[in-house]
Amino acid sequence: KALPRLGVTRLSIRGQSFVDAKLRALGAPYSAEDLRDTIHRVQAVGVESVSLDLMFGGPNPSLSAWKDSLQRAVDLRVPHITLHEIGADSSPQHDDEAQADRFAFALRILGAKGYEPYELTHFARPGHRSRYQEHVYAHGNVLGLGPGAESFWWPDRTTPSTAERWANVPDVAAYVERLRDDEAPVARRESLDRPALAREYILLRLHTKEGLDLNVLHDRYDCPLRREKSATLNRLTTEGLIHDDPARIRLTDRGRLLADAITQRLMPEA
């Protein structure tokens, strides 16, 4: 009850699933009923925007269980839903086609219920987009505080030739010790040049509903993508995978299912 009084307007819940068997398989220490009760409690105290994480895939995935979780989230009127795929890199039984079917089903059911797919895996009802996610996908500065937190920073946005990325040490004791010794608690740091930043910007923007602004890519990142990838853009348009406007590229619904492959086809030479 204190959350709204403290100014909290948004809360993210890593729910994973509304199917008990799925929760047990994922090692969750709660039941589907516990998850529903938590959402009801948060809504009852007046938190304006609830974001729910749902997972699909993994060992012995069930399409009916996935459908059930999506429908229950919609019925609970959760205004923001983020989808996570399990096991894409590690499972020898990973079925790309089945996973694509599950994602396509989520696009259909959430779209029909008024959820906007404003980013590849983020769906929001009007007024409930995550401002943080939009800032990240706009390649904005992010300062991460605390153990394990990651940061991204442009030293000078007026002449964006380089940017820095770093991550803090994940261990709490080591983090505190570094601060006590007046040392930066940084575990790793990298400097990104303009070509690397251009590739990152392409990846980020193709995942968004608004798409990739070719003028920004050319002017800010010195990347003439239309000139370099003209034939590829024409093929992707013919294949029905992108909308190619004069100054903007956006994925079609079919293209969203193949976002990673399309991104690789559009990446400029290193």
Short mmCIF file of C-alpha atoms in Angstrom, two decimals:
data_model
loop_
_atom_site.label_atom_id
_atom_site.label_comp_id
_atom_site.label_asym_id
_atom_site.label_seq_id
_atom_site.Cartn_x
_atom_site.Cartn_y
_atom_site.Cartn_z
CA LYS A 1 0.00 0.00 0.00
CA ALA A 2 2.95 2.33 0.54
CA LEU A 3 4.14 2.06 -3.06
CA PRO A 4 1.76 4.65 -4.61
CA ARG A 5 2.44 7.05 -1.71
CA LEU A 6 6.15 6.76 -2.48
CA GLY A 7 5.51 7.72 -6.09
CA VAL A 8 5.74 4.22 -7.59
CA THR A 9 3.56 4.13 -10.71
CA ARG A 10 4.99 1.07 -12.45
CA LEU A 11 5.86 -2.41 -11.21
CA SER A 12 7.34 -5.31 -13.18
CA ILE A 13 6.41 -8.86 -12.22
CA ARG A 14 8.43 -11.82 -13.49
CA GLY A 15 5.42 -14.09 -13.61
CA GLN A 16 6.70 -16.57 -16.23
CA SER A 17 3.46 -18.56 -16.63
CA PHE A 18 -0.08 -19.08 -15.37
CA VAL A 19 0.26 -22.87 -15.68
CA ASP A 20 1.41 -24.66 -12.52
CA ALA A 21 3.20 -27.45 -14.40
CA LYS A 22 5.19 -24.87 -16.34
CA LEU A 23 6.07 -22.96 -13.17
CA ARG A 24 7.31 -26.16 -11.52
CA ALA A 25 9.44 -26.96 -14.58
CA LEU A 26 10.96 -23.48 -14.37
CA GLY A 27 11.66 -23.86 -10.64
CA ALA A 28 9.37 -21.02 -9.61
CA PRO A 29 8.70 -20.90 -5.83
CA TYR A 30 5.05 -19.89 -6.34
CA SER A 31 1.88 -21.12 -8.03
CA ALA A 32 -0.34 -19.67 -10.73
CA GLU A 33 -2.80 -18.72 -8.00
CA ASP A 34 -0.04 -16.86 -6.13
CA LEU A 35 0.76 -14.95 -9.32
CA ARG A 36 -2.87 -13.97 -9.89
CA ASP A 37 -3.18 -12.88 -6.26
CA THR A 38 -0.03 -10.74 -6.52
CA ILE A 39 -1.33 -8.96 -9.61
CA HIS A 40 -4.71 -8.34 -7.97
CA ARG A 41 -3.01 -6.91 -4.85
CA VAL A 42 -0.78 -4.58 -6.85
CA GLN A 43 -3.75 -3.34 -8.86
CA ALA A 44 -5.86 -2.90 -5.73
CA VAL A 45 -3.39 -0.54 -4.04
CA GLY A 46 -3.36 1.77 -7.05
CA VAL A 47 -0.15 1.04 -8.95
CA GLU A 48 -1.04 2.49 -12.34
CA SER A 49 0.99 0.28 -14.66
CA VAL A 50 1.83 -3.38 -14.16
CA SER A 51 4.29 -5.11 -16.48
CA LEU A 52 4.21 -8.90 -16.64
CA ASP A 53 6.95 -11.17 -18.02
CA LEU A 54 5.73 -14.38 -19.69
CA MET A 55 7.97 -17.18 -20.95
CA PHE A 56 7.43 -19.64 -23.78
CA GLY A 57 9.40 -22.61 -25.07
CA GLY A 58 11.74 -24.70 -22.96
CA PRO A 59 11.51 -28.46 -22.35
CA ASN A 60 8.24 -30.09 -23.45
CA PRO A 61 6.53 -26.83 -24.44
CA SER A 62 2.75 -26.85 -24.76
CA LEU A 63 0.92 -24.55 -27.15
CA SER A 64 -2.25 -24.86 -25.07
CA ALA A 65 -0.35 -23.78 -21.94
CA TRP A 66 1.03 -20.78 -23.81
CA LYS A 67 -2.43 -19.81 -25.02
CA ASP A 68 -3.76 -20.15 -21.49
CA SER A 69 -1.08 -17.88 -20.02
CA LEU A 70 -1.69 -15.18 -22.63
CA GLN A 71 -5.44 -15.29 -22.13
CA ARG A 72 -5.15 -15.09 -18.34
CA ALA A 73 -2.84 -12.08 -18.60
CA VAL A 74 -5.36 -10.37 -20.88
CA ASP A 75 -8.26 -11.26 -18.56
CA LEU A 76 -6.37 -9.70 -15.63
CA ARG A 77 -6.06 -6.49 -17.66
CA VAL A 78 -2.31 -6.33 -17.25
CA PRO A 79 -1.41 -3.27 -19.39
CA HIS A 80 2.15 -4.30 -20.35
CA ILE A 81 3.41 -7.75 -21.31
CA THR A 82 6.95 -8.80 -22.18
CA LEU A 83 7.62 -12.14 -23.86
CA HIS A 84 10.73 -14.22 -23.19
CA GLU A 85 11.83 -17.28 -25.14
CA ILE A 86 13.37 -20.14 -23.14
CA GLY A 87 16.14 -22.38 -24.33
CA ALA A 88 16.80 -20.97 -27.78
CA ASP A 89 20.56 -21.35 -27.40
CA SER A 90 20.91 -24.41 -25.20
CA SER A 91 18.12 -26.88 -25.93
CA PRO A 92 18.96 -29.64 -28.45
CA GLN A 93 15.21 -30.06 -29.01
CA HIS A 94 14.66 -26.40 -29.82
CA ASP A 95 12.08 -26.09 -32.58
CA ASP A 96 12.38 -22.78 -34.42
CA GLU A 97 9.15 -23.30 -36.34
CA ALA A 98 7.16 -24.12 -33.21
CA GLN A 99 8.61 -21.10 -31.42
CA ALA A 100 7.71 -18.88 -34.37
CA ASP A 101 4.15 -20.25 -34.22
CA ARG A 102 3.91 -19.35 -30.54
CA PHE A 103 5.22 -15.86 -31.15
CA ALA A 104 2.85 -15.38 -34.10
CA PHE A 105 -0.04 -16.49 -31.90
CA ALA A 106 0.97 -13.94 -29.26
CA LEU A 107 1.03 -11.21 -31.93
CA ARG A 108 -2.50 -12.12 -32.99
CA ILE A 109 -4.15 -12.48 -29.60
CA LEU A 110 -2.47 -9.48 -27.97
CA GLY A 111 -3.02 -7.29 -31.03
CA ALA A 112 -6.70 -8.21 -31.07
CA LYS A 113 -6.97 -7.23 -27.39
CA GLY A 114 -5.53 -3.74 -27.90
CA TYR A 115 -1.88 -4.38 -27.08
CA GLU A 116 0.59 -2.50 -29.28
CA PRO A 117 3.79 -4.39 -30.20
CA TYR A 118 5.98 -1.31 -29.77
CA GLU A 119 9.12 -3.43 -29.60
CA LEU A 120 9.80 -6.98 -30.74
CA THR A 121 8.86 -8.62 -27.43
CA HIS A 122 7.18 -5.73 -25.58
CA PHE A 123 3.41 -5.23 -25.84
CA ALA A 124 1.53 -2.34 -24.24
CA ARG A 125 -1.94 -0.91 -24.07
CA PRO A 126 -2.19 2.83 -24.90
CA GLY A 127 -0.25 4.94 -22.39
CA HIS A 128 1.65 2.01 -20.90
CA ARG A 129 4.81 1.79 -22.97
CA SER A 130 8.00 1.49 -20.93
CA ARG A 131 9.81 4.82 -21.17
CA TYR A 132 13.02 3.11 -20.09
CA GLN A 133 12.80 0.55 -22.92
CA GLU A 134 12.04 3.27 -25.45
CA HIS A 135 15.05 5.25 -24.21
CA VAL A 136 17.32 2.22 -24.56
CA TYR A 137 16.05 1.46 -28.07
CA ALA A 138 16.65 5.10 -29.01
CA HIS A 139 20.32 4.56 -28.10
CA GLY A 140 20.08 6.93 -25.15
CA ASN A 141 22.45 7.30 -22.21
CA VAL A 142 21.90 4.80 -19.40
CA LEU A 143 23.65 4.99 -16.02
CA GLY A 144 23.37 1.72 -14.10
CA LEU A 145 23.82 1.82 -10.32
CA GLY A 146 24.45 -1.18 -8.09
CA PRO A 147 26.12 -4.60 -8.37
CA GLY A 148 25.96 -6.06 -11.88
CA ALA A 149 24.37 -2.93 -13.37
CA GLU A 150 25.30 -2.01 -16.94
CA SER A 151 25.75 1.47 -18.39
CA PHE A 152 25.95 3.01 -21.86
CA TRP A 153 27.18 6.56 -22.32
CA TRP A 154 27.84 9.03 -25.12
CA PRO A 155 30.64 11.41 -24.02
CA ASP A 156 29.32 13.99 -26.49
CA ARG A 157 26.02 13.54 -28.33
CA THR A 158 26.77 16.51 -30.62
CA THR A 159 29.71 14.62 -32.18
CA PRO A 160 28.83 10.96 -31.60
CA SER A 161 31.99 9.29 -32.85
CA THR A 162 32.46 7.04 -29.82
CA ALA A 163 30.53 5.76 -26.82
CA GLU A 164 31.38 3.78 -23.71
CA ARG A 165 29.76 0.69 -22.21
CA TRP A 166 30.64 -0.78 -18.83
CA ALA A 167 29.32 -3.20 -16.24
CA ASN A 168 29.75 -3.19 -12.47
CA VAL A 169 31.06 -6.18 -10.56
CA PRO A 170 28.13 -8.51 -9.74
CA ASP A 171 29.31 -9.54 -6.28
CA VAL A 172 27.80 -7.34 -3.56
CA ALA A 173 30.77 -7.61 -1.19
CA ALA A 174 33.24 -6.74 -3.95
CA TYR A 175 31.05 -3.83 -5.05
CA VAL A 176 30.93 -2.40 -1.51
CA GLU A 177 34.67 -2.90 -1.02
CA ARG A 178 35.47 -1.02 -4.23
CA LEU A 179 33.33 1.92 -3.10
CA ARG A 180 34.94 1.94 0.35
CA ASP A 181 38.35 2.07 -1.32
CA ASP A 182 37.13 4.98 -3.46
CA GLU A 183 37.49 2.85 -6.61
CA ALA A 184 35.09 2.50 -9.52
CA PRO A 185 33.24 -0.83 -9.11
CA VAL A 186 33.62 -1.64 -12.82
CA ALA A 187 34.19 -5.23 -13.93
CA ARG A 188 34.51 -4.62 -17.67
CA ARG A 189 34.52 -1.66 -20.01
CA GLU A 190 34.53 -1.24 -23.78
CA SER A 191 34.77 1.66 -26.18
CA LEU A 192 32.53 1.59 -29.26
CA ASP A 193 33.56 3.32 -32.47
CA ARG A 194 31.12 4.75 -35.00
CA PRO A 195 30.82 1.60 -37.19
CA ALA A 196 30.06 -0.52 -34.12
CA LEU A 197 27.52 2.04 -32.93
CA ALA A 198 25.87 2.06 -36.36
CA ARG A 199 25.44 -1.72 -36.27
CA GLU A 200 24.03 -1.50 -32.75
CA TYR A 201 21.60 1.25 -33.76
CA ILE A 202 20.35 -0.85 -36.70
CA LEU A 203 19.75 -3.79 -34.37
CA LEU A 204 17.92 -1.68 -31.81
CA ARG A 205 15.71 0.25 -34.20
CA LEU A 206 14.66 -2.72 -36.34
CA HIS A 207 13.18 -4.21 -33.17
CA THR A 208 10.83 -1.25 -32.72
CA LYS A 209 7.44 -0.52 -34.22
CA GLU A 210 8.66 2.85 -35.54
CA GLY A 211 11.61 1.19 -37.26
CA LEU A 212 14.98 2.41 -38.49
CA ASP A 213 15.32 6.05 -39.53
CA LEU A 214 17.77 6.01 -42.44
CA ASN A 215 18.43 9.75 -42.18
CA VAL A 216 19.51 9.44 -38.54
CA LEU A 217 21.64 6.43 -39.44
CA HIS A 218 23.35 8.39 -42.21
CA ASP A 219 23.79 11.71 -40.41
CA ARG A 220 24.61 10.57 -36.88
CA TYR A 221 26.38 7.28 -37.58
CA ASP A 222 27.83 8.00 -41.03
CA CYS A 223 26.21 4.86 -42.44
CA PRO A 224 24.64 5.15 -45.94
CA LEU A 225 22.64 1.94 -45.62
CA ARG A 226 20.35 2.49 -48.60
CA ARG A 227 23.31 2.88 -50.92
CA GLU A 228 25.20 -0.08 -49.44
CA LYS A 229 22.23 -2.46 -49.12
CA SER A 230 19.94 -1.37 -51.95
CA ALA A 231 19.61 -4.86 -53.47
CA THR A 232 19.00 -6.45 -50.06
CA LEU A 233 16.30 -3.89 -49.23
CA ASN A 234 14.57 -4.61 -52.53
CA ARG A 235 14.63 -8.37 -51.87
CA LEU A 236 13.33 -8.00 -48.32
CA THR A 237 10.50 -5.79 -49.58
CA THR A 238 9.61 -8.30 -52.31
CA GLU A 239 9.66 -11.11 -49.74
CA GLY A 240 7.16 -9.17 -47.61
CA LEU A 241 9.53 -8.88 -44.66
CA ILE A 242 9.93 -5.10 -44.45
CA HIS A 243 8.08 -1.88 -45.18
CA ASP A 244 10.60 0.28 -47.04
CA ASP A 245 9.51 3.91 -46.90
CA PRO A 246 11.75 6.64 -48.37
CA ALA A 247 13.50 7.34 -45.08
CA ARG A 248 12.44 4.50 -42.78
CA ILE A 249 12.55 0.70 -42.65
CA ARG A 250 10.04 -1.22 -40.55
CA LEU A 251 9.49 -4.94 -40.13
CA THR A 252 6.21 -6.44 -41.27
CA ASP A 253 4.39 -8.86 -38.95
CA ARG A 254 6.00 -11.69 -40.89
CA GLY A 255 9.34 -9.94 -40.66
CA ARG A 256 9.06 -9.73 -36.88
CA LEU A 257 9.23 -13.53 -36.78
CA LEU A 258 12.58 -13.37 -38.61
CA ALA A 259 13.97 -10.22 -37.02
CA ASP A 260 17.44 -11.57 -36.22
CA ALA A 261 17.99 -12.98 -39.71
CA ILE A 262 16.80 -9.75 -41.35
CA THR A 263 19.06 -7.69 -39.12
CA GLN A 264 22.06 -9.78 -40.15
CA ARG A 265 21.23 -9.29 -43.82
CA LEU A 266 21.18 -5.52 -43.35
CA MET A 267 24.34 -5.19 -41.29
CA PRO A 268 27.00 -3.05 -43.00
CA GLU A 269 30.44 -4.50 -43.52
CA ALA A 270 32.66 -4.25 -40.45
#
